[in-house]
Short mmCIF file of C-alpha atoms in Angstrom, two decimals:
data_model
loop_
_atom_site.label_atom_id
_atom_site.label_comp_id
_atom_site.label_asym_id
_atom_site.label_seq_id
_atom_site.Cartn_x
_atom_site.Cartn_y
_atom_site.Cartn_z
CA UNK I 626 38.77 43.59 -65.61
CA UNK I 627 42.58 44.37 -65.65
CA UNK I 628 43.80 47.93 -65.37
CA UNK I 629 44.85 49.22 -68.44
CA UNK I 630 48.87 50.40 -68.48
CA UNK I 631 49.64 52.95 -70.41
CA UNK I 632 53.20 52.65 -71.71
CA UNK I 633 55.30 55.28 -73.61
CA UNK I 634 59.13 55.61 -74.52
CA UNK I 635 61.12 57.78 -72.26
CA UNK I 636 64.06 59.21 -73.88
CA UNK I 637 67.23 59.48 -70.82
CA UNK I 638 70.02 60.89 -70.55
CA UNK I 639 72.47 58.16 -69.43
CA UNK I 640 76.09 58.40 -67.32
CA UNK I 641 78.16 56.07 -69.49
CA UNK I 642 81.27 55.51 -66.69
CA UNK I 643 82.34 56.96 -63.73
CA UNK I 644 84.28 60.48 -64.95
CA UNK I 645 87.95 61.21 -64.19
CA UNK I 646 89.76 64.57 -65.14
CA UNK I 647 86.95 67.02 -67.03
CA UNK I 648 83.65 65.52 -68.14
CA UNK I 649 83.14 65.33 -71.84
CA UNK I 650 79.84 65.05 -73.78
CA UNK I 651 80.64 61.38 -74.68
CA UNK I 652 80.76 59.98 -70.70
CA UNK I 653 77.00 60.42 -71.47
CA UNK I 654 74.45 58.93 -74.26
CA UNK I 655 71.14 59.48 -75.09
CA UNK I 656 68.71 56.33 -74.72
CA UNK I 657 65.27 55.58 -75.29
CA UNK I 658 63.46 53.04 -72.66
CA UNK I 659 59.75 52.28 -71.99
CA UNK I 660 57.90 53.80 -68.92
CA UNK I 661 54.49 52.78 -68.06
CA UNK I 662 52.64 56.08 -66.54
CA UNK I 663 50.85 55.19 -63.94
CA UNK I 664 52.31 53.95 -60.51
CA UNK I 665 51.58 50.34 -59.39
CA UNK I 666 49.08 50.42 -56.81
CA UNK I 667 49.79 50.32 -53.09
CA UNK I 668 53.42 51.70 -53.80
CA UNK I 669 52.80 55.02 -52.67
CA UNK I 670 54.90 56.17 -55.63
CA UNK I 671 54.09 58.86 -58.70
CA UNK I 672 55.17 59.24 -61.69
CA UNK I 673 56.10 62.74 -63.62
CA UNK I 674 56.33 63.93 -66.68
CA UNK I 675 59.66 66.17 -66.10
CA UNK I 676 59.47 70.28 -67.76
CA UNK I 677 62.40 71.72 -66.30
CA UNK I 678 65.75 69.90 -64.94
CA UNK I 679 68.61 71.85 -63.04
CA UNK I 680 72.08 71.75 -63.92
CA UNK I 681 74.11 72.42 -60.68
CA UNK I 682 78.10 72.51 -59.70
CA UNK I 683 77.51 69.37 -57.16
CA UNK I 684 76.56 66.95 -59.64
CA UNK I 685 80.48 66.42 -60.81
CA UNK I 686 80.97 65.08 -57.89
CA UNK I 687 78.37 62.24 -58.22
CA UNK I 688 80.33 60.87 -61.39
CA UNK I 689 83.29 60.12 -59.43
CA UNK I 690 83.33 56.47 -58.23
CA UNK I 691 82.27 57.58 -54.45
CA UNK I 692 79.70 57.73 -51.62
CA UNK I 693 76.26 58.75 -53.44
CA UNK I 694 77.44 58.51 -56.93
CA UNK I 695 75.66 58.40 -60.09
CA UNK I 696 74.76 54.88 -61.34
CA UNK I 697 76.87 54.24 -64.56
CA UNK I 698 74.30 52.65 -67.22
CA UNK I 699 71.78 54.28 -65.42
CA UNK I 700 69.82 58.11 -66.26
CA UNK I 701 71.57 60.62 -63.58
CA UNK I 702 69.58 62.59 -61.56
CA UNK I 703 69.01 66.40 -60.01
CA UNK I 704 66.78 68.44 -59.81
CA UNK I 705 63.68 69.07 -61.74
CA UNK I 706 60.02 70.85 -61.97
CA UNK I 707 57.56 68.51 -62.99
CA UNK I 708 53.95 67.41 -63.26
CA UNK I 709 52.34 64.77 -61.92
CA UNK I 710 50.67 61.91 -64.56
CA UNK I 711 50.57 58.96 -62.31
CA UNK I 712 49.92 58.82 -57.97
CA UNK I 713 49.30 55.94 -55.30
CA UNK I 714 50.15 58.91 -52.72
CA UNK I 715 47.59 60.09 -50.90
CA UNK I 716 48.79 63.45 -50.82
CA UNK I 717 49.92 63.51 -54.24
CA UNK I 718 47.36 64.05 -56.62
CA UNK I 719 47.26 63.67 -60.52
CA UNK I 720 48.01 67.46 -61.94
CA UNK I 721 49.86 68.99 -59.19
CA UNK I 722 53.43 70.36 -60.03
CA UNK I 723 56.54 69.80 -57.65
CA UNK I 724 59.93 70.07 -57.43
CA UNK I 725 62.65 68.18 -56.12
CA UNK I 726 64.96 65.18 -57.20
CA UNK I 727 64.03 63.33 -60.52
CA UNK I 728 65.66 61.82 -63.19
CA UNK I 729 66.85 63.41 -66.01
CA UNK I 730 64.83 61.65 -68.32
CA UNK I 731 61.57 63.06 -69.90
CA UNK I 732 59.11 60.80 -67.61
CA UNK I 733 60.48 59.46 -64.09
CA UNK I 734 59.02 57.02 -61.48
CA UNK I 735 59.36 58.78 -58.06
CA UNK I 736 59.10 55.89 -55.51
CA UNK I 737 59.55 58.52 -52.28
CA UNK I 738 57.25 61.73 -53.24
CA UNK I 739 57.55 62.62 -49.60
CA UNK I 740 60.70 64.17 -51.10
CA UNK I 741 58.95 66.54 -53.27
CA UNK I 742 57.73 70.39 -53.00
CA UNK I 743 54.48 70.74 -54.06
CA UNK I 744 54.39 74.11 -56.07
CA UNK I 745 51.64 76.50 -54.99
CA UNK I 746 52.75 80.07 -56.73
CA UNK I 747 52.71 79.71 -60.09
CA UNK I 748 52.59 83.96 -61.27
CA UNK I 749 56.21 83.49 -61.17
CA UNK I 750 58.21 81.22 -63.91
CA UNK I 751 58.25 77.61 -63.33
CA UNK I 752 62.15 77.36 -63.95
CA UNK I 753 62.50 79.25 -60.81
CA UNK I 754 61.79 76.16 -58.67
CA UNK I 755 65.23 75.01 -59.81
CA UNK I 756 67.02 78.02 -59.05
CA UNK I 757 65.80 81.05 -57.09
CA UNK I 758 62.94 79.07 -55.44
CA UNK I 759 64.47 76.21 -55.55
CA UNK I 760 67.60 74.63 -53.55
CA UNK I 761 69.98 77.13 -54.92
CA UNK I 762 67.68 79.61 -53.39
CA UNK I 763 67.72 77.82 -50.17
CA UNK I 764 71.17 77.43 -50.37
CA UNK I 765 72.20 81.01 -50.57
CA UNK I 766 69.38 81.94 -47.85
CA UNK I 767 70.57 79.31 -45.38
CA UNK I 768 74.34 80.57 -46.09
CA UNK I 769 73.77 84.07 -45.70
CA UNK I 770 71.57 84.63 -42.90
CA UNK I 771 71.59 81.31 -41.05
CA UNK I 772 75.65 80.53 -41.04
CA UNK I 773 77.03 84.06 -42.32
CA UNK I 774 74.77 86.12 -39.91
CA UNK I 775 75.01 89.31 -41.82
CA UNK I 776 75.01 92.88 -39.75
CA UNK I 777 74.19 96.40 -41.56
CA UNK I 778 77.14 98.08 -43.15
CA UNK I 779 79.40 94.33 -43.45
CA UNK I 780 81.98 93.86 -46.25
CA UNK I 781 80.62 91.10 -48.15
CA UNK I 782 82.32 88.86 -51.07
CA UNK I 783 81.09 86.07 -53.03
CA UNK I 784 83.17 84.27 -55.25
CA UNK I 785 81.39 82.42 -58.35
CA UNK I 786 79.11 85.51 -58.20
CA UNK I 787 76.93 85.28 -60.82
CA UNK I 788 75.70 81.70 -60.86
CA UNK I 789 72.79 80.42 -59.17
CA UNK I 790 73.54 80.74 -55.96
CA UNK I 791 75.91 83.69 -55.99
CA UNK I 792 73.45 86.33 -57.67
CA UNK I 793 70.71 85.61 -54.79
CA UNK I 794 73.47 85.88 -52.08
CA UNK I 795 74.72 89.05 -53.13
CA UNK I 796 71.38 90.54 -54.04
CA UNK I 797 70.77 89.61 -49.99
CA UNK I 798 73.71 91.16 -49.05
CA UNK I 799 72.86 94.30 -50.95
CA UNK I 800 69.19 94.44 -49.20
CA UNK I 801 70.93 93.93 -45.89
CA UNK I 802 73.14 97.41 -46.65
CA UNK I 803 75.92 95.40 -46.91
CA UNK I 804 78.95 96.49 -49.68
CA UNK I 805 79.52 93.76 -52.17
CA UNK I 806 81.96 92.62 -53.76
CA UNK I 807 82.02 89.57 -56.33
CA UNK I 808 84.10 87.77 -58.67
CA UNK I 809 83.32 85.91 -61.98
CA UNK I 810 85.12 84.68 -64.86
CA UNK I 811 84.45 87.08 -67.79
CA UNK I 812 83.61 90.89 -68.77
CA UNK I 813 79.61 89.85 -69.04
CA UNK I 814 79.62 88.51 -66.11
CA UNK I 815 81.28 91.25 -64.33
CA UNK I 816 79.21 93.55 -65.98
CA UNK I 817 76.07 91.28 -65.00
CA UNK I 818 77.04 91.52 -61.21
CA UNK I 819 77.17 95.45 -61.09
CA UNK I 820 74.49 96.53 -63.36
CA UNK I 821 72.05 94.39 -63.12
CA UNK I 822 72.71 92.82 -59.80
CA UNK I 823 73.39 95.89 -57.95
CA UNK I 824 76.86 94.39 -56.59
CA UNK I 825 79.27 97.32 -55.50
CA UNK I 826 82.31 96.40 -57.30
CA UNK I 827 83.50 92.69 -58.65
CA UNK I 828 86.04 91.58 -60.91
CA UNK I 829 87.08 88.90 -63.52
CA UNK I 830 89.55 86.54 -61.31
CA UNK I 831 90.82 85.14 -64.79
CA UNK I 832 92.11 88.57 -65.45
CA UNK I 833 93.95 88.95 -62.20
CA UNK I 834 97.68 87.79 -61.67
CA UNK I 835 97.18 88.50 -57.63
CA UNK I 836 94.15 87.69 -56.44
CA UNK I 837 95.55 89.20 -52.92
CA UNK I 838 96.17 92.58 -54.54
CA UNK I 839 92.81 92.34 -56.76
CA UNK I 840 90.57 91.84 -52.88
CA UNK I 841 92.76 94.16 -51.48
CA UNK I 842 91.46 97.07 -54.40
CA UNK I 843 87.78 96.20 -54.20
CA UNK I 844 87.64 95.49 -50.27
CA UNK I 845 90.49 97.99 -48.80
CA UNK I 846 89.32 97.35 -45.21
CA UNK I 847 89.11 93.53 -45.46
CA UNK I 848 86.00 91.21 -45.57
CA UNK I 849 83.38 90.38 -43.02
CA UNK I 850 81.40 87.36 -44.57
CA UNK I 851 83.15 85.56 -47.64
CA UNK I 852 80.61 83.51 -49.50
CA UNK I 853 82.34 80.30 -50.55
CA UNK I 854 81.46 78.58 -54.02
CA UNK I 855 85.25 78.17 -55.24
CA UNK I 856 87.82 77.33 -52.89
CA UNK I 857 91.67 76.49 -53.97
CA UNK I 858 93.54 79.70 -54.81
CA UNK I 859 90.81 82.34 -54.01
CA UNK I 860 90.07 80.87 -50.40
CA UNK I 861 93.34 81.15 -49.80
CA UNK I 862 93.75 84.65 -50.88
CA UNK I 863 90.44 85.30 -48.92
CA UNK I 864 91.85 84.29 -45.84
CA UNK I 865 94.50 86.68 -45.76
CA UNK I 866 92.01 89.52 -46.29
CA UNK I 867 89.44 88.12 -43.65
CA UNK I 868 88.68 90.84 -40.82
CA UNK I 869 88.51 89.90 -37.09
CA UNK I 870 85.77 87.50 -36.25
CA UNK I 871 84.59 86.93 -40.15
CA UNK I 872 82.13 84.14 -40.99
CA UNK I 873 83.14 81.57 -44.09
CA UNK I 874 79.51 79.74 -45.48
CA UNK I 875 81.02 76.96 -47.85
CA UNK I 876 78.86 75.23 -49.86
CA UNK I 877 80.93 74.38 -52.73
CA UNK I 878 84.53 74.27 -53.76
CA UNK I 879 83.79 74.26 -57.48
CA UNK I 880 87.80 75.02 -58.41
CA UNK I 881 88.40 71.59 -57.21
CA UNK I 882 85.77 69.59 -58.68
CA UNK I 883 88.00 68.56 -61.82
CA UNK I 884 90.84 68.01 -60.16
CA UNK I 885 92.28 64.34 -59.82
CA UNK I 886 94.36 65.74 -56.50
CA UNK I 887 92.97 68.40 -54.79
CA UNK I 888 94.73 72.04 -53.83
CA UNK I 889 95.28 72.33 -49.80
CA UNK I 890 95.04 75.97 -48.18
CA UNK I 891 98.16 77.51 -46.93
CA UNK I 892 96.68 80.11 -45.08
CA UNK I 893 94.43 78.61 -42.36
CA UNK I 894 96.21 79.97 -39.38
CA UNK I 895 94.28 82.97 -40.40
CA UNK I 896 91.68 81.30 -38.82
CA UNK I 897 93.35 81.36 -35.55
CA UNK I 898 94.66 84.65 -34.91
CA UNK I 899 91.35 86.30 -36.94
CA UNK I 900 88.92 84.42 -34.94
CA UNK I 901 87.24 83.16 -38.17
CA UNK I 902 84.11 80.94 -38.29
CA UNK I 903 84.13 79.10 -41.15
CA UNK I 904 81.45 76.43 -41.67
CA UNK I 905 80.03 74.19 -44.56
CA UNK I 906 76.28 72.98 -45.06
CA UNK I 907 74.08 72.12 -47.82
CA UNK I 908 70.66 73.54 -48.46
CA UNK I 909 69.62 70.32 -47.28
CA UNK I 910 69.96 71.73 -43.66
CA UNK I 911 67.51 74.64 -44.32
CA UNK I 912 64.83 72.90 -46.03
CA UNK I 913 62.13 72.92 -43.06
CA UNK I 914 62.92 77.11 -43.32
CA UNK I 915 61.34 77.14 -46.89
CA UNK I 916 58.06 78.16 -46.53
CA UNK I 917 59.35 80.96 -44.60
CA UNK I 918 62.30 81.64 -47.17
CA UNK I 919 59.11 81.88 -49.49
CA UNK I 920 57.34 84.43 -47.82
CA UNK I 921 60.23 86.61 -47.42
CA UNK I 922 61.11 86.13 -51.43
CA UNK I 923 58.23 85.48 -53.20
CA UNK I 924 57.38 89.48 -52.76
CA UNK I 925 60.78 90.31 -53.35
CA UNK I 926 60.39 89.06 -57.10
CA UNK I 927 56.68 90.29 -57.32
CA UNK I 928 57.94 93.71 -56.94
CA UNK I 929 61.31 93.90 -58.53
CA UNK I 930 63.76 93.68 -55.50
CA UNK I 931 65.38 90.77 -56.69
CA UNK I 932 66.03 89.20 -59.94
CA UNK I 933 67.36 86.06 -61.30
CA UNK I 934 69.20 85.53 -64.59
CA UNK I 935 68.75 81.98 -66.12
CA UNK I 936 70.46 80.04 -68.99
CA UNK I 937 68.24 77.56 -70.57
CA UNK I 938 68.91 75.10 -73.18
CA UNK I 939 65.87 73.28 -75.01
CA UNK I 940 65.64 69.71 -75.21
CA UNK I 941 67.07 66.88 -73.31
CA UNK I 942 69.48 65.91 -76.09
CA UNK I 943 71.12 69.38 -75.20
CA UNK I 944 70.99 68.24 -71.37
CA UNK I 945 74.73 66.94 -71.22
CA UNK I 946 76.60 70.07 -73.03
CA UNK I 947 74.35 72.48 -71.00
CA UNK I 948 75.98 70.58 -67.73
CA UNK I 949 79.67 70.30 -69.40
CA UNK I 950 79.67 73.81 -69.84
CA UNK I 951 79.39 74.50 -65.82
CA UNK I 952 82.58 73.88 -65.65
CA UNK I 953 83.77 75.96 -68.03
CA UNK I 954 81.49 79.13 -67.15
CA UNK I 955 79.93 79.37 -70.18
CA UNK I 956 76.90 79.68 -68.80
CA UNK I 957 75.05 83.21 -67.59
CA UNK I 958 73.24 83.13 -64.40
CA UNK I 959 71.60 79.43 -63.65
CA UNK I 960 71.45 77.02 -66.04
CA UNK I 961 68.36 75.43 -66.84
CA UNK I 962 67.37 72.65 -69.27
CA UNK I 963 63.82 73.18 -70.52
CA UNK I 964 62.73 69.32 -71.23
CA UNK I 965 58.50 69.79 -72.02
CA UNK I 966 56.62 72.89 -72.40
CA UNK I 967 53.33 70.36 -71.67
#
């Protein structure tokens, strides 16, 4: 007797064209396909039924017409929790949750599961595995300790402070008796950063005519690690401020994303005569760290030493404004789209 398929529609969230200039809510459409929900056997593939997807700074860049792009006509993908409805892997099973990259769509056929994190802690939110416990997480715990290599008593500054990576990085920084300085782009966010965050000072770049004078106020005796998220003006401004051998983590130039031609940095000789190390990576580089980046977090949030601000927007349909509005900062904290409550 035949297996019998179940098939259901599967409502995606589609990249229309490849994006020049800023991204707009019509480069993307809404469509409804058909998604059968178990895997085919011997494929070694699952299929998920997606809760939680992750909007993040690095997806602009997959809409340009480049290396690792998103598909035009086809649903983009990211970063999601989900659970598992369908499995031909062995070590997959039917009911487990994972995180990892899926398509934004509300059911997705993942044909290398290999890829996923299986989620074992669930007494903390499930929208965490796309932010603190997620790759934003590992992204601001690779940066910091692995490439910044933080001492007691360092000046520390991120930029982009109060987005998904920045609030972890800082909240490091502050539980490695660093002093702290951030920036963000309005009063709530400022606001956010110091009282709820526990940053030492920050301030609202949009608000500053001189970013060299406003670094220069917070951070009087320069910077020892400089967190970067923004790049273009600010790096350059942070370079002049940099104290002798500082450390640079980049993992994202977000200032630039936009941009059809991209800013250059005047100041670079500063990395000369201030024997600065400035490196980039991606959180991809850390990964095999995570179960130990879990044990050193996970009690962290259990007993209040850390918290994490999210954004979240209901419904895929609200998917494609909640990852417009990235670029515009009018988000608070990481910004989640909640796709299935189960």
């Amino acid at each position: 007797m035949a297996e019998r398929v179940e098939e259901v529609s599967n409502k995606q969230v589609i990249l229309r064209d490849y994006v020049s200039g800023f991204p707009k809510e019509s480069d993307f459409e809404l469509r409804t396909s058909k998604i059968r929900l178990n895997a085919a056997q011997g494929s070694k593939s699952v299929v998920v039924k997606n809760l939680y997807l992750s909007c993040d700074p690095y997806m602009r860049n997959r809409m340009r017409n480049s290396i690792g792009s998103f598909t035009p006509g086809s649903p983009i993908t990211g970063y999601g929790v989900a659970r598992v409805i369908g499995s031909e892997h062995p070590n997959v099973k039917i009911g487990d949750l994972v995180w990892g990259t899926t398509g934004w769509e509300e059911y997705s056929l993942i044909t290398e599961p290999e890829t996923l994190f299986k989620i074992e802690h669930t007494d903390v939110p499930l929208s965490y595995y796309t932010g603190i416990l997620g790759m934003p997480g590992m992204t601001a715990y690779g940066g910091f300790y692995e490439v910044g290599s933080p001492k007691e008593g360092e000046y520390v500054f991120v930029s982009a402070a109060s987005g998904a990576v920045g609030q972890l990085v800082g909240q490091f920084a502050k539980l490695k008796n660093c002093y702290v300085v951030g920036s963000a782009g309005s009063k709530e966010k400022v606001d956010l950063l110091k009282d709820k965050f526990g940053f030492d000072e920050a301030f609202n770049y949009k608000e500053e005519p001189d970013l060299d004078k406003a670094l220069k106020r917070c951070l009087p005796d320069g910077i020892d690690i400089y967190f970067e998220n923004v790049g273009g003006k600010m790096l350059d401004m942070v370079l002049l401020n940099m104290r002798l051998h500082g450390r640079i983590p980049v993992c994202g130039m977000s200032s630039q994303y936009n941009l059809e031609e991209r800013e250059g940095a005047h100041n670079l000789f500063c990395l000369i005569t201030k024997r600065i190390r400035m490196e980039g990576f991606t959180a991809f580089d850390y990964y095999p760290m995570y179960p130990k980046y879990l044990d050193m977090v996970l009690p962290l949030i259990r007993e209040g030493k850390i918290t994490y601000v999210e954004d979240i927007a209901e419904g895929l349909e609200n998917a494609p404004a909640a990852l417009i509005g990235l670029f515009s900062g009018r988000n608070i904290g990481k910004q989640v789209v909640l796709v299935a409550r189960e």
